[in-house]
Coordinates of C-alpha atoms in Angstrom, one line a residue:
X810 CA -48.1 29.4 -25.1
X811 CA -51.0 30.6 -25.1
X812 CA -51.1 34.1 -21.7
X813 CA -53.1 31.7 -19.4
X814 CA -51.4 28.8 -19.9
X815 CA -47.8 31.2 -18.8
X816 CA -49.6 32.8 -16.2
X817 CA -50.4 29.2 -14.6
X818 CA -47.0 28.6 -15.0
X819 CA -45.8 31.4 -13.7
X820 CA -47.8 30.5 -10.9
X821 CA -46.6 27.8 -10.2
X822 CA -43.1 28.7 -10.5
X823 CA -44.0 30.9 -7.7
X824 CA -45.7 28.8 -5.5
X825 CA -42.7 25.8 -5.7
X826 CA -40.4 27.9 -4.7
X827 CA -41.8 29.8 -1.6
X828 CA -43.9 26.4 -0.4
X829 CA -41.8 23.2 -1.5
X830 CA -42.8 21.2 -4.5
X831 CA -44.2 18.5 -2.2
X832 CA -46.9 21.3 -0.5
X833 CA -48.4 23.3 -3.0
X834 CA -51.8 22.0 -4.7
X835 CA -53.8 22.5 -8.3
X836 CA -55.7 24.5 -6.7
X837 CA -54.0 26.7 -4.7
X838 CA -51.4 27.3 -8.4
X839 CA -55.2 28.2 -9.7
X840 CA -56.5 30.0 -7.4
X841 CA -52.9 32.2 -7.4
X842 CA -53.0 32.1 -11.0
X843 CA -57.0 33.8 -11.2
X844 CA -58.0 31.1 -13.7
X845 CA -60.0 28.2 -12.4
X846 CA -58.9 24.5 -11.5
X847 CA -61.1 22.9 -14.3
X848 CA -58.6 26.0 -16.9
X849 CA -56.1 24.9 -14.7
X850 CA -56.0 21.0 -15.4
X851 CA -57.0 21.7 -19.4
X852 CA -53.2 22.6 -19.7
X853 CA -52.0 20.4 -17.0
X854 CA -53.5 17.7 -15.3
X855 CA -51.1 16.7 -13.3
X856 CA -48.8 18.6 -10.8
X857 CA -46.3 16.1 -12.8
X858 CA -46.7 18.6 -15.9
X859 CA -45.8 21.4 -14.7
X860 CA -43.1 19.8 -13.9
X861 CA -41.8 19.5 -17.9
X862 CA -43.1 22.4 -18.7
X863 CA -40.8 24.3 -16.1
X864 CA -38.6 21.8 -17.4
X865 CA -38.7 22.9 -21.4
X866 CA -38.8 26.3 -19.9
X867 CA -35.5 26.2 -18.2
X868 CA -34.3 23.4 -20.8
X869 CA -34.7 26.6 -23.8
X870 CA -33.2 29.4 -21.9
X871 CA -30.3 27.7 -20.8
X872 CA -30.0 26.0 -24.4
X873 CA -30.9 29.8 -25.8
X874 CA -27.1 30.8 -25.2
X875 CA -25.9 27.9 -27.5
X876 CA -25.9 29.4 -31.1
X877 CA -24.2 27.4 -34.0
X878 CA -21.1 26.5 -33.8
X879 CA -19.0 29.6 -34.5
X880 CA -16.8 30.0 -38.1
X881 CA -14.0 31.5 -35.8
X882 CA -12.6 29.4 -32.6
X883 CA -11.9 32.8 -31.0
X884 CA -15.4 33.7 -30.9
X885 CA -15.9 29.7 -29.6
X886 CA -13.9 31.1 -26.8
X887 CA -16.0 34.7 -26.2
X888 CA -18.9 32.1 -26.6
X889 CA -17.6 29.9 -23.8
X890 CA -16.5 32.6 -21.7
X891 CA -20.3 34.1 -22.1
X892 CA -21.9 30.8 -21.1
X893 CA -20.4 31.0 -17.6
X894 CA -20.7 34.5 -17.5
X895 CA -24.5 33.5 -17.4
X896 CA -24.6 30.2 -15.8
X897 CA -24.9 32.2 -12.1
X898 CA -27.6 34.2 -12.5
X899 CA -29.9 31.6 -14.4
X900 CA -29.0 28.8 -11.7
X901 CA -30.6 31.5 -9.0
X902 CA -33.4 32.9 -11.3
X903 CA -34.5 29.0 -11.4
X904 CA -33.5 28.8 -7.6
X905 CA -36.0 26.1 -7.1
X906 CA -36.2 24.0 -10.3
X907 CA -32.0 23.5 -10.0
X908 CA -32.5 23.1 -5.8
X909 CA -35.0 19.9 -6.5
X910 CA -34.2 18.8 -9.1
X911 CA -32.1 15.8 -7.9
X912 CA -35.2 14.8 -6.0
X913 CA -38.5 15.4 -9.1
X914 CA -36.2 13.3 -11.2
X915 CA -36.3 10.3 -8.3
X916 CA -39.6 10.8 -8.2
X917 CA -40.9 12.2 -11.8
X918 CA -39.4 9.3 -14.6
X919 CA -40.5 11.4 -17.3
X920 CA -38.9 14.5 -16.1
X921 CA -35.5 13.1 -15.5
X922 CA -35.6 11.7 -19.3
X923 CA -36.1 15.1 -20.1
X924 CA -33.2 16.4 -17.9
X925 CA -30.8 13.5 -19.5
X926 CA -31.6 14.3 -22.7
X927 CA -30.7 17.9 -21.9
X928 CA -28.1 16.7 -20.4
X929 CA -26.6 15.3 -23.7
X930 CA -27.1 18.7 -26.2
X931 CA -25.3 20.4 -23.0
X932 CA -22.1 17.9 -22.9
X933 CA -22.3 17.8 -26.9
X934 CA -22.0 21.1 -27.2
X935 CA -19.2 21.9 -24.5
X936 CA -17.3 18.8 -26.4
X937 CA -17.7 19.9 -29.7
X938 CA -16.7 23.3 -28.5
X939 CA -12.9 22.1 -27.5
X940 CA -12.7 20.2 -29.7
X941 CA -12.2 22.6 -32.3
X942 CA -10.1 25.2 -29.4
X943 CA -7.4 21.7 -29.4
X944 CA -7.6 21.3 -33.0
X945 CA -6.8 25.8 -33.6
X946 CA -4.2 25.6 -30.7
X947 CA -6.1 27.7 -28.4
X948 CA -6.9 24.6 -26.0
X949 CA -3.7 21.9 -25.1
X950 CA -3.0 19.5 -27.4
X951 CA -1.1 16.9 -25.4
X952 CA -4.1 15.9 -23.3
X953 CA -6.5 13.4 -25.2
X954 CA -9.9 14.0 -26.1
X955 CA -11.2 11.9 -23.4
X956 CA -9.6 14.1 -20.7
X957 CA -12.1 16.8 -22.0
X958 CA -14.5 14.6 -22.3
X959 CA -13.6 13.9 -18.0
X960 CA -13.9 18.1 -18.0
X961 CA -17.3 18.5 -19.8
X962 CA -18.9 15.6 -17.5
X963 CA -16.9 18.1 -14.6
X964 CA -18.6 20.7 -15.4
X965 CA -22.4 19.6 -16.3
X966 CA -21.8 18.1 -12.4
X967 CA -20.6 21.3 -10.9
X968 CA -23.5 23.5 -12.4
X969 CA -26.1 20.2 -11.3
X970 CA -25.3 20.3 -8.2
X971 CA -23.3 23.9 -7.1
X972 CA -26.8 25.7 -6.5
X973 CA -27.8 23.4 -3.8
X974 CA -24.6 22.8 -1.6
X975 CA -24.4 27.0 -1.7
X976 CA -27.9 27.2 -0.2
X977 CA -27.6 24.6 2.5
X978 CA -24.5 23.9 3.4
X979 CA -21.5 26.6 5.4
X980 CA -17.9 25.1 4.6
X981 CA -15.3 26.5 1.9
X982 CA -17.2 24.9 -1.3
X983 CA -20.8 26.4 -0.2
X984 CA -18.8 29.8 -0.5
X985 CA -17.9 29.2 -4.5
X986 CA -18.6 31.5 -7.5
X987 CA -19.7 28.3 -10.1
X988 CA -18.4 30.6 -12.6
X989 CA -14.9 31.1 -11.4
X990 CA -14.9 27.2 -10.8
X991 CA -16.0 26.5 -14.4
X992 CA -12.9 29.8 -16.2
X993 CA -10.8 27.7 -13.7
X994 CA -11.3 24.3 -14.9
X995 CA -11.1 25.8 -18.7
X996 CA -8.5 27.5 -18.3
X997 CA -6.4 25.0 -17.2
X998 CA -6.9 23.2 -20.5
X999 CA -6.1 26.3 -22.7
X1000 CA -2.4 26.9 -25.0
X1001 CA -0.8 30.3 -24.1
X1002 CA -2.3 31.9 -26.8
X1003 CA -5.8 30.6 -25.4
X1004 CA -5.3 31.7 -22.2
X1005 CA -4.2 35.4 -24.0
X1006 CA -7.2 35.8 -25.3
X1007 CA -8.9 34.5 -22.3
X1008 CA -7.2 36.7 -19.7
X1009 CA -8.5 39.9 -22.3
X1010 CA -12.1 38.7 -21.7
X1011 CA -11.9 38.4 -18.0
X1012 CA -10.5 42.0 -18.2
X1013 CA -13.5 42.8 -20.2
X1014 CA -14.9 41.7 -17.2
X1015 CA -13.3 44.8 -14.9
X1016 CA -14.0 47.2 -17.2

């Protein structure tokens, strides 16, 4: 991505966050980025194109956590723990996007399509890792894979809605840490061997 294109995108992030997507014009973004409206529309003809670029950027940052499948199941569990630890900071760094995602997807069909593709990728990543952990004795094999599929759904839905709930409501659910919620969901499905390693990882957080 060119320096100007990235500068425009960062200006859009800032203005959308400060004023709201609907209240920001392309001209305001161009002025903030120190360029002309012509240069901006060359790279991003419409505001929707900025949203798509933001989605791709956010998707790339999120998916960068997930490398190829680790060879050892112990490393798979460590990877899951690390991913969960990083989740909250990603959500906060992209607060405008995650707070507005449901409305934006409703208004911009192409954005919804991209988000759906990303969720499918994340779904496959989590489920494949749960299957490895289940087959290697780290997650319970008395629970069928359908249960693990539902666990992935719960994780994705929790991540999608957590920031909006926290910033717009004031009940018990709004005070929950998304990392702690996800750790609890996964811990409930671990075997004794899995729980022992998980607790070691948790202890490492406090060290």
